[in-house]
Tab-separated table of C-alpha atoms in Angstrom:
chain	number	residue	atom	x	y	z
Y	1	UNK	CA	32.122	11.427	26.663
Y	2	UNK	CA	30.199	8.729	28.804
Y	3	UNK	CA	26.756	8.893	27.692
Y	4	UNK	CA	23.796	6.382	28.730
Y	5	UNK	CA	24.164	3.078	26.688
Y	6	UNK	CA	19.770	3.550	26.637
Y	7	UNK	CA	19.945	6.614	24.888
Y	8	UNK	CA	22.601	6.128	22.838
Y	9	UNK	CA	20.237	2.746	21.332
Y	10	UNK	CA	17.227	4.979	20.942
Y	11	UNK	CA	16.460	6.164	17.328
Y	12	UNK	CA	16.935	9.364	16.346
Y	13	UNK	CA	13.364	11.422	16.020
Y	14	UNK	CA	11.913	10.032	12.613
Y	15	UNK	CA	10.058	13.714	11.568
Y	16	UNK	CA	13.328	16.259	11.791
Y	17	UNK	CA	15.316	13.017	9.468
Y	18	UNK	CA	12.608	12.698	6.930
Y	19	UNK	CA	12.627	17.290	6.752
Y	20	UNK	CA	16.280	17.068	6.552
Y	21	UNK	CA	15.875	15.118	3.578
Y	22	UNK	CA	13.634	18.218	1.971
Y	23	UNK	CA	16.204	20.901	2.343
Y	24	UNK	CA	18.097	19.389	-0.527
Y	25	UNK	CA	14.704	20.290	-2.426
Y	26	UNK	CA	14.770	22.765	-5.114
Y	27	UNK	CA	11.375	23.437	-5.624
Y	28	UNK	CA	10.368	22.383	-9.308
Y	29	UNK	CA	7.659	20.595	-8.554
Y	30	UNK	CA	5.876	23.305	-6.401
Y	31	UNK	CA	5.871	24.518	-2.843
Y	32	UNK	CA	6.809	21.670	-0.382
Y	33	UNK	CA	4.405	19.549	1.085
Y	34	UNK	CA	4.904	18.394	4.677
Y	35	UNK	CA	2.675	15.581	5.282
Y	36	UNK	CA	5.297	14.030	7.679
Y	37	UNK	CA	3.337	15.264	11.507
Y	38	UNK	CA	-0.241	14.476	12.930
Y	39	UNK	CA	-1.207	18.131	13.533
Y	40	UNK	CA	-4.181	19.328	12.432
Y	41	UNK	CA	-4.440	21.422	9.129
Y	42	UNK	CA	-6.837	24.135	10.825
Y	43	UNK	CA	-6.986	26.299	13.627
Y	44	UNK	CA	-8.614	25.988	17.171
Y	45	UNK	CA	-11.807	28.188	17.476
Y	46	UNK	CA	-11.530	31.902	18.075
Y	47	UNK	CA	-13.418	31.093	21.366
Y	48	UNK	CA	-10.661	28.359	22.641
Y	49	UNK	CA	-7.645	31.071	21.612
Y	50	UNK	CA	-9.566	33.687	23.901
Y	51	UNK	CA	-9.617	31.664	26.604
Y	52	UNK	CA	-6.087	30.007	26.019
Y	53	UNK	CA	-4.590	33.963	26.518
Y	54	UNK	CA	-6.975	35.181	29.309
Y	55	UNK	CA	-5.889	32.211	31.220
Y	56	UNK	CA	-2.145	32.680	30.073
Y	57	UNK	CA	-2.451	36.062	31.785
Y	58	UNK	CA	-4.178	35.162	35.121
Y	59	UNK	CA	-1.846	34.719	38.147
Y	60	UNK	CA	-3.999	31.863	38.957
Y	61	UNK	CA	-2.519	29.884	36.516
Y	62	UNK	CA	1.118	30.921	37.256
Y	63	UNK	CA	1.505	28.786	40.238
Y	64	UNK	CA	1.691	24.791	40.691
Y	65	UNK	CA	-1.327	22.595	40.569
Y	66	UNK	CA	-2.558	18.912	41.194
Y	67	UNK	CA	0.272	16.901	39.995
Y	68	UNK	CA	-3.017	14.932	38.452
Y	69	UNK	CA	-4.412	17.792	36.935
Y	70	UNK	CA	-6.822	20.207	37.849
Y	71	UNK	CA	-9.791	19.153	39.027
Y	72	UNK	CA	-12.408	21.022	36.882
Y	73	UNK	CA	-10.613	18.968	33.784
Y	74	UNK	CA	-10.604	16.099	35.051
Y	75	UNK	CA	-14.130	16.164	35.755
Y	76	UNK	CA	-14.800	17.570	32.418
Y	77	UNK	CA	-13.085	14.926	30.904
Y	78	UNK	CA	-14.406	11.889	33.192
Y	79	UNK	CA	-18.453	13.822	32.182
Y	80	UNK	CA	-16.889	13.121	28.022
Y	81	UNK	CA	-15.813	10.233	28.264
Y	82	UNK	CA	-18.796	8.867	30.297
Y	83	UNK	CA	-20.906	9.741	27.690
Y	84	UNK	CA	-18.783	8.881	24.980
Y	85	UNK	CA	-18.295	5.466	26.069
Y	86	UNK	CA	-21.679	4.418	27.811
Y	87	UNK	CA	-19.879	3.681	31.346
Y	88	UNK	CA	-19.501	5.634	34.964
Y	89	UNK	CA	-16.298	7.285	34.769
Y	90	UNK	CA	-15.515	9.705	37.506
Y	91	UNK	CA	-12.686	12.601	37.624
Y	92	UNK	CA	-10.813	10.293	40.222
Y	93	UNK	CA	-10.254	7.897	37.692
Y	94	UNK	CA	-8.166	10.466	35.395
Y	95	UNK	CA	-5.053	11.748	35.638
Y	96	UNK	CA	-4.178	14.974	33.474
Y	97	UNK	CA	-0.478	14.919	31.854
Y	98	UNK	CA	2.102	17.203	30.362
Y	99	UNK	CA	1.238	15.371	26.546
Y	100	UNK	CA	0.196	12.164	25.539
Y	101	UNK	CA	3.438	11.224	24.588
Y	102	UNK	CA	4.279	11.385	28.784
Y	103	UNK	CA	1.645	9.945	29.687
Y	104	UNK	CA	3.064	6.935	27.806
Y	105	UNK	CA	6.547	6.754	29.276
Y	106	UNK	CA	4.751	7.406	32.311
Y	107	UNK	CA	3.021	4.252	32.427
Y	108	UNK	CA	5.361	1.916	31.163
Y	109	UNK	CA	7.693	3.424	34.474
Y	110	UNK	CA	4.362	1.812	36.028
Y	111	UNK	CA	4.197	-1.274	34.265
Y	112	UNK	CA	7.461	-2.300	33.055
Y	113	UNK	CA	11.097	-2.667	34.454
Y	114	UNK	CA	14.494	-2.812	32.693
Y	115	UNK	CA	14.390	-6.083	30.669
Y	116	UNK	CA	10.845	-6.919	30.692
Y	117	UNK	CA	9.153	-6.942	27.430
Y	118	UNK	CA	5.321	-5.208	26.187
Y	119	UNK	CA	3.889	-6.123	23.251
Y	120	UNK	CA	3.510	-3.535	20.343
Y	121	UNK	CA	1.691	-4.329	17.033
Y	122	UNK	CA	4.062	-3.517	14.123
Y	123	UNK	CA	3.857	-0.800	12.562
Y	124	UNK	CA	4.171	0.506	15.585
Y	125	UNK	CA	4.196	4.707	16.564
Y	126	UNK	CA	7.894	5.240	17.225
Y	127	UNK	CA	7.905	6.995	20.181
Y	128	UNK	CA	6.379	4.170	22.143
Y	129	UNK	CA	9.196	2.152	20.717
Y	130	UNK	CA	11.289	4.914	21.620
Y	131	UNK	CA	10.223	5.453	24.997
Y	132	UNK	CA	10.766	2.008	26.103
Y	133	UNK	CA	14.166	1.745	24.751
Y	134	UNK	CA	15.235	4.697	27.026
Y	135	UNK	CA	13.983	3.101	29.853
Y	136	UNK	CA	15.350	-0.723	29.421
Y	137	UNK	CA	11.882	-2.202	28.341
Y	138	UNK	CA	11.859	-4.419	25.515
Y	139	UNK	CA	9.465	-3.854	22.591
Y	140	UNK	CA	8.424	-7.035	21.732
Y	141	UNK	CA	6.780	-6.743	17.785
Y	142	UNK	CA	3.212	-8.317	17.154
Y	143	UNK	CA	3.146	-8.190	12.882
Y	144	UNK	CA	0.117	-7.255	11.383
Y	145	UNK	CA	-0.699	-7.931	8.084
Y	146	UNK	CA	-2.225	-5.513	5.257
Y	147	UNK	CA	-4.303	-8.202	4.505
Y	148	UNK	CA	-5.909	-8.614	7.716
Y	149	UNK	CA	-6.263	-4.494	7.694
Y	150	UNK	CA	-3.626	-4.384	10.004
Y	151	UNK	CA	-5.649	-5.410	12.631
Y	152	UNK	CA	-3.294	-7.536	15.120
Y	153	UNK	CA	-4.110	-11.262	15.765
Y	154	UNK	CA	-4.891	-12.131	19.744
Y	155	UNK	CA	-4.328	-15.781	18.829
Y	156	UNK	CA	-0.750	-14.883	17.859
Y	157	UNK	CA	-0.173	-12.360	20.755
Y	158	UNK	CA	-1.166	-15.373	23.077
Y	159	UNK	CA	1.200	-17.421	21.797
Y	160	UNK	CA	4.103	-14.599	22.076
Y	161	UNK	CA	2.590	-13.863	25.952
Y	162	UNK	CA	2.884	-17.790	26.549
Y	163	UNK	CA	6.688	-18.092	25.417
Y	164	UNK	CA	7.479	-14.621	27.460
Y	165	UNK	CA	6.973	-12.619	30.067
Y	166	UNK	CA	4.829	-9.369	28.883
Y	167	UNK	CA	3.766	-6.962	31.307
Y	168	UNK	CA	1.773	-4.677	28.891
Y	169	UNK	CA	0.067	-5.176	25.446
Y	170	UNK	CA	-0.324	-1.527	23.771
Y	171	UNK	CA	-2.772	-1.111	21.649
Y	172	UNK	CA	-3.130	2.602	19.272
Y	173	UNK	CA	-6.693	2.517	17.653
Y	174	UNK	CA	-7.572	4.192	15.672
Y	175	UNK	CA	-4.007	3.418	14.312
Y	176	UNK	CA	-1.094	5.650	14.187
Y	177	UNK	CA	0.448	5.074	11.684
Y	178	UNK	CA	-2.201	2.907	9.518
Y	179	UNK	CA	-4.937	4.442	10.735
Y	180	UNK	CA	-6.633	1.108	11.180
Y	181	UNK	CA	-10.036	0.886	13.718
Y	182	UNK	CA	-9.989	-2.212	15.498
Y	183	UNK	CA	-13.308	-3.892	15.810
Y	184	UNK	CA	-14.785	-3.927	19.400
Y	185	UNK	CA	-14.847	-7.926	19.901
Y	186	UNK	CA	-10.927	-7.562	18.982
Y	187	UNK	CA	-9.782	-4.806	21.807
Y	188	UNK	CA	-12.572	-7.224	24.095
Y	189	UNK	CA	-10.389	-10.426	23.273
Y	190	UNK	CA	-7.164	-8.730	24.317
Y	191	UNK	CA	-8.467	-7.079	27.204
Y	192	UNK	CA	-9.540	-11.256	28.373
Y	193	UNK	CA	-5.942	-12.001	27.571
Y	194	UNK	CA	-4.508	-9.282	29.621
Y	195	UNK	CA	-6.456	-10.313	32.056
Y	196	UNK	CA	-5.509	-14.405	31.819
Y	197	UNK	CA	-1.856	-13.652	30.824
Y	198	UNK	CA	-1.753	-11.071	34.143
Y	199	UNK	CA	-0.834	-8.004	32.340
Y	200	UNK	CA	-2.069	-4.767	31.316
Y	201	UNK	CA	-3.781	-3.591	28.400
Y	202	UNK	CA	-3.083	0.004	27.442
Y	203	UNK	CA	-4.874	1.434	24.941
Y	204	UNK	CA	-3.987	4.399	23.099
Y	205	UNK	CA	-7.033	6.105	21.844
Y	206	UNK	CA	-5.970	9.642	20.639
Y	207	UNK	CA	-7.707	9.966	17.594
Y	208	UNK	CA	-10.798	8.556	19.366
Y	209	UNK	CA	-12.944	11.636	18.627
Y	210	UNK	CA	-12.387	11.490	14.971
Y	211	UNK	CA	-14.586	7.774	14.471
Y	212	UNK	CA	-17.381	8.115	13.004
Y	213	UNK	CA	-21.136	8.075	14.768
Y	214	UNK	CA	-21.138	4.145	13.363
Y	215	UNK	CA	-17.914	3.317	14.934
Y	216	UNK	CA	-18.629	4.851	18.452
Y	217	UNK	CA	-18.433	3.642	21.003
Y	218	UNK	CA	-15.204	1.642	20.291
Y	219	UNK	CA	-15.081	-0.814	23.121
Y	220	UNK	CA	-17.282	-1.443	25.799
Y	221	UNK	CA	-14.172	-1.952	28.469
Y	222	UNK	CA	-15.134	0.808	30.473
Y	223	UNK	CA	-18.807	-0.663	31.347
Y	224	UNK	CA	-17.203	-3.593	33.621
Y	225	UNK	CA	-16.696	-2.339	36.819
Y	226	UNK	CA	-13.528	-3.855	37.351
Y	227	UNK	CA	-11.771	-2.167	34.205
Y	228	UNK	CA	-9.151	-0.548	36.334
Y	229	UNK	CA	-7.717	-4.002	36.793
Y	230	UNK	CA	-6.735	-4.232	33.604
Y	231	UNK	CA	-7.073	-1.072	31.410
Y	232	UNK	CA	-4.866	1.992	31.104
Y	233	UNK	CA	-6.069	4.205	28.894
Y	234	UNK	CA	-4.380	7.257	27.203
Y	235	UNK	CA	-5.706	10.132	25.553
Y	236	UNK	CA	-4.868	13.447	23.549
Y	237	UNK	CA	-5.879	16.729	23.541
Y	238	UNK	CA	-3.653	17.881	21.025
Y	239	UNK	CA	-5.418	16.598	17.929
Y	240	UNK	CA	-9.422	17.158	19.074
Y	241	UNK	CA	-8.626	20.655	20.067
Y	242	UNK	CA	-6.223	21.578	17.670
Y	243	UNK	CA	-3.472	22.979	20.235
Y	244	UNK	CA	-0.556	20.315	20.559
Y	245	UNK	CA	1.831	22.770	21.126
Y	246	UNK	CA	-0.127	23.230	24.839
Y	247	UNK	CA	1.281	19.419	25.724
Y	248	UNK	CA	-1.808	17.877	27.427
Y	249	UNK	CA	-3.217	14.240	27.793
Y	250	UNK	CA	-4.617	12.016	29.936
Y	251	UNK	CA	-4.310	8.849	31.593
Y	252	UNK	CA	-7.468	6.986	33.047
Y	253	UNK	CA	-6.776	4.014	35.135
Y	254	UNK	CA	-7.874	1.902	38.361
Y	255	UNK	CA	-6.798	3.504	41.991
Y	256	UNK	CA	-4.279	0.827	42.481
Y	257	UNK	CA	-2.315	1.746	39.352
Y	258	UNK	CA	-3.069	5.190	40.040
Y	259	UNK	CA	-1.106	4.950	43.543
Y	260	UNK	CA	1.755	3.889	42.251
Y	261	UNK	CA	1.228	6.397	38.952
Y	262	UNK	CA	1.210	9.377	41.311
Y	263	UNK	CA	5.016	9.223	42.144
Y	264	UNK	CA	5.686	9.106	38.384
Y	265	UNK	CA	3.303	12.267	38.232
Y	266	UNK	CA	5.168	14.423	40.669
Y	267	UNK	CA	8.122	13.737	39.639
Y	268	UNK	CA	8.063	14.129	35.706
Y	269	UNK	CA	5.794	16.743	35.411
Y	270	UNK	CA	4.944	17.978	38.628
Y	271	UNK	CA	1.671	19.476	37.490
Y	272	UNK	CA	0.772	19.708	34.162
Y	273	UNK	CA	0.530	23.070	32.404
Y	274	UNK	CA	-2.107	25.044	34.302
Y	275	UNK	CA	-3.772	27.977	31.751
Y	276	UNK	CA	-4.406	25.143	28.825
Y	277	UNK	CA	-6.443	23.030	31.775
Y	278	UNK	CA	-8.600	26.093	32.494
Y	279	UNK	CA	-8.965	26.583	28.487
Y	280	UNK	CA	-10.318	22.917	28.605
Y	281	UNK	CA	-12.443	22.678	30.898
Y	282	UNK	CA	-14.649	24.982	29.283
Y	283	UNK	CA	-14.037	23.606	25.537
Y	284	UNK	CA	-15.155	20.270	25.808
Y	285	UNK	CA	-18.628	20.947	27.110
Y	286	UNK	CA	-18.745	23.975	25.166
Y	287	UNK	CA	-17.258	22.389	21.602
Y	288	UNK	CA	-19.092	19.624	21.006
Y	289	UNK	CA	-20.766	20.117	17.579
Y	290	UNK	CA	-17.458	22.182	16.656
Y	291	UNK	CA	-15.829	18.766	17.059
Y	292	UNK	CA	-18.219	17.089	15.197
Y	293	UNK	CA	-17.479	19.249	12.208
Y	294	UNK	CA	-13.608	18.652	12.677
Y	295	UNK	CA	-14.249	14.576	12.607
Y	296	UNK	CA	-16.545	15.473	8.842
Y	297	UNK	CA	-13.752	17.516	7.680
Y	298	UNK	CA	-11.286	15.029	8.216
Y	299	UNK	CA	-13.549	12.529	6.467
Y	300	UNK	CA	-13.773	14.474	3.625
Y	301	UNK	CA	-10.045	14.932	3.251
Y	302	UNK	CA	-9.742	10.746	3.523
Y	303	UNK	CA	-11.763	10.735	0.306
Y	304	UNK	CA	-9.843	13.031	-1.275
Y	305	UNK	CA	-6.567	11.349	-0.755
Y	306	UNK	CA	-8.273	8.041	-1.542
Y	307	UNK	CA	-9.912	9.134	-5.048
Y	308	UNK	CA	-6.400	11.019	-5.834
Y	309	UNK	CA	-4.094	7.614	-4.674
Y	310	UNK	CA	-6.559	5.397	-6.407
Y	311	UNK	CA	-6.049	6.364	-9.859
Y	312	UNK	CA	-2.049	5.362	-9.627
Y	313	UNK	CA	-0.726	2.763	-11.538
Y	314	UNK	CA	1.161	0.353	-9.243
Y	315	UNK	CA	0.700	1.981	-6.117
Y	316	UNK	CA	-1.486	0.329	-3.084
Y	317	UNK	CA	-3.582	2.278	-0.566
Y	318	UNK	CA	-3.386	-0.440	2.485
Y	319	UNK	CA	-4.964	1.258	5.033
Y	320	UNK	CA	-6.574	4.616	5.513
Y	321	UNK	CA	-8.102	6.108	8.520
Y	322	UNK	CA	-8.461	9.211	11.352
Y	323	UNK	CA	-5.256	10.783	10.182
Y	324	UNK	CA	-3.150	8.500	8.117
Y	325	UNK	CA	-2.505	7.003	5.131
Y	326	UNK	CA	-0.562	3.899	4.771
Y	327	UNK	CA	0.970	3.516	0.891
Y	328	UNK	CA	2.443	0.278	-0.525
Y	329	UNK	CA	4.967	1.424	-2.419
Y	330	UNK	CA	4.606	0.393	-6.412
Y	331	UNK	CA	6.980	-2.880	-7.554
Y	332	UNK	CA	10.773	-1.891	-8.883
Y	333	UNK	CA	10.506	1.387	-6.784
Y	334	UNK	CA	13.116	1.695	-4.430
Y	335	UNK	CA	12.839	0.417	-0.508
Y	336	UNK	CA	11.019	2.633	1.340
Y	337	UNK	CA	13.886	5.028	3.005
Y	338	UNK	CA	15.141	5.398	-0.383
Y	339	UNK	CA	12.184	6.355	-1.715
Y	340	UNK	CA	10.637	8.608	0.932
Y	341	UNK	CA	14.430	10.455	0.820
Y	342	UNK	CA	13.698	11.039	-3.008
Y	343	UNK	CA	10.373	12.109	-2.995
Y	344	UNK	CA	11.414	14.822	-0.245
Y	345	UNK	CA	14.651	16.181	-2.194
Y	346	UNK	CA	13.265	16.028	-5.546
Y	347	UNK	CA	9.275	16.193	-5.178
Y	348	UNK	CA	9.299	17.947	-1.898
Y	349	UNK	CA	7.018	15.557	-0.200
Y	350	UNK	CA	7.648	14.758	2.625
Y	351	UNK	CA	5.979	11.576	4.261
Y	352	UNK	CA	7.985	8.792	6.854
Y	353	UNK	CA	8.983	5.787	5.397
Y	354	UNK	CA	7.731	2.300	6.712
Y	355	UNK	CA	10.838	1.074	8.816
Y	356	UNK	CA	10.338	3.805	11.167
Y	357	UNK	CA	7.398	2.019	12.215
Y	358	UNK	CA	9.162	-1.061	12.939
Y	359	UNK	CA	10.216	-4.333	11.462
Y	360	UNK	CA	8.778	-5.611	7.936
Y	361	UNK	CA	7.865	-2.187	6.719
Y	362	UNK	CA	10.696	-2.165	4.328
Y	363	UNK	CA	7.558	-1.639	1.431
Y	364	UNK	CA	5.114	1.246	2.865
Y	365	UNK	CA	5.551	5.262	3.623
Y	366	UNK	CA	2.754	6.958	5.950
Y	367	UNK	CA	1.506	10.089	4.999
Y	368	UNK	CA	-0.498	12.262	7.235
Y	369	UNK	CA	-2.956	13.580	5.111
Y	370	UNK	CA	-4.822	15.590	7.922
Y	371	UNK	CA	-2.174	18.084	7.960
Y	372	UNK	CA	-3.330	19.338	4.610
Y	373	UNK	CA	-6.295	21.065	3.210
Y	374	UNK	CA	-8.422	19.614	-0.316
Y	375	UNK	CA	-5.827	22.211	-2.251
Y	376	UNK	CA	-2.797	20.374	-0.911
Y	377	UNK	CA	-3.765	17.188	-1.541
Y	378	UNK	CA	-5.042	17.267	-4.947
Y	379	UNK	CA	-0.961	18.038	-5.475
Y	380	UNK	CA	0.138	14.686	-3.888
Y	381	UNK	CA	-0.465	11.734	-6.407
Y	382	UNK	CA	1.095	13.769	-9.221
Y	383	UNK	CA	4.425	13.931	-6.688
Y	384	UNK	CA	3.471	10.099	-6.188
Y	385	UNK	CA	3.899	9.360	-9.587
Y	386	UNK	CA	7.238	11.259	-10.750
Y	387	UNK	CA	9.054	8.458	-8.362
């Protein structure tokens, strides 16, 4: 069989590996806990579910759309993110996509051809890595160090962006999978060197709504009013709404990027779904303070998980943040693939080991401790320490 020599180099999907590895569990240490997935451990509101179904059932929704999205979202949006970020942002600088996830691969079709290289930090999230494998683009690694918080080094991606040609830098903040906030004079200095090395600075903010009141607003990118020049910025609805199996993101860029963006647009997705866009519109006006409460909840559970990991011998908490937690694994335990596959089959926790993050994580597992509520994770450094 003659399969594409793209594909066929892609890893396989990390999360249905690292669950494979749990089936072998036999339960003696308790029920399993799956802290592999950044979904959110709750519910959306009773309010957002109502709407979800009446708009499920209206023929209004049945039919295509704006292959950018509808345009009461993308207003709605655009009026958020205005105010969340200080700047004018208008509905015609937002596209709505099928996921955040597509609105990646989306842009790097944009950006990026078959052998031309962007510029990840490592860890990275895999299925940017992923993504630009199946299309021919090279993922070029920028290391991070723990002891720098993971926060990548502009003087060192210069010096990568000088020896090759880069058409993107991609930035994820906060960090999946560290959960690492990078400071606003750091996403400022790579935004200049985007802009001096002529490429484009995407920036990944997904788990943007979860920062706290002290870290907001992140950057102040969107308050020069030639941003579009040099920003693409992605966002997810998934995690701040708590409905990821509805597949919607968005994509906010300049009107010359946007141009060429379109074809992608109407050809991968053709419209995004149509009854979760109606949902929207009305929830993020209307769910403000219930958001609020989600980013304190979350919050709450990084303390948890912090005060539980803490008080293990040999183990290292390097980074913590929105969603994640990123464990150094204690000296003499085994690499990290070996020892993510044993705590799944015989502790039945299941987290994703460092190297599917990328090169030089041979020592760390994440753990998504947002999936799981104070109960759960009171259960997790006990599993830790039966390694």
């Amino acid at each position: 069989m003659s399969l594409s020599a793209r594909i066929r180099a892609t890893a396989a999907p990390p999360i249905p590996a690292a669950r494979a590895w749990a089936a072998r569990y036999a339960g003696q240490a308790g029920p399993a806990l799956d802290l592999t997935q950044a979904v959110p451990g709750y519910p959306p509101p009773p309010e957002l579910l109502a709407k979800l179904g009446e708009a499920a059932g209206s023929a209004a929704c049945a039919g295509y759309g704006p292959i950018a999205g509808d345009t009461a979202l993308r207003e709605a949006l655009a009026e958020d993110m205005a105010r969340f970020y200080g700047a004018p942002i208008t509905g015609a600088d937002v596209a709505i996509t099928a996921g955040c996830n597509l609105a990646f691969a989306m842009t790097m079709a944009v950006l990026a051809a078959e052998g031309e290289g962007v510029l990840i930090p490592t860890p990275w999230y895999f299925n940017h890595e992923m993504a630009l494998t199946m299309q021919g683009v090279r993922a070029v690694p920028l290391p991070t160090r723990a002891e720098d918080g993971f926060v990548p080094s502009v003087a060192m991606a210069d010096l990568i962006m000088k020896a090759a040609t880069i058409k993107a830098v991609v930035l994820v903040s906060p960090n999946n999978p560290t959960g690492a906030v990078y400071p606003p004079e750091v996403i400022r200095a790579f935004a200049d060197l985007c802009r001096r090395r002529g490429a484009m600075l995407v920036l990944d903010e997904t788990y943007r709504d979860f920062l706290r009141p002290d870290q907001s607003p992140p950057h102040a990118l969107f308050q020069d009013p030639d941003w579009g020049d040099v920003l693409v910025h992605l966002y997810s609805f998934s995690k701040s709404y708590c409905i990821p199996g509805h597949r919607l993101g968005a994509i906010a860029c300049g009107p010359a990027f946007r141009a060429e963006l379109d074809k992608a647009l109407d050809t991968f997705q053709i419209c995004p779904p149509r009854p979760a866009q109606t949902a929207l519109s009305w929830a993020i006006p209307a769910l403000r303070d219930w958001r609020d409460g989600n980013r304190a909840l979350m919050a709450d559970r990084a303390r948890a998980f912090r005060d539980g990991v803490s008080q293990l011998p040999g183990w290292r908490l390097d980074a913590i943040g929105t969603y994640f937690a990123y464990l150094r694994l204690p000296e003499g335990a085994p690499d990290a693939l070996a020892s993510a596959e044993k705590l799944a089959a015989e502790q039945g926790l299941m987290g994703l080991p460092g190297p599917f993050f990328g090169p030089g994580q041979d020592r760390h597992i994440r753990l998504a401790f947002a999936n799981a509520g104070l109960e759960v994770l009171a259960q997790v450094p006990g599993r830790l320490a039966n390694l």
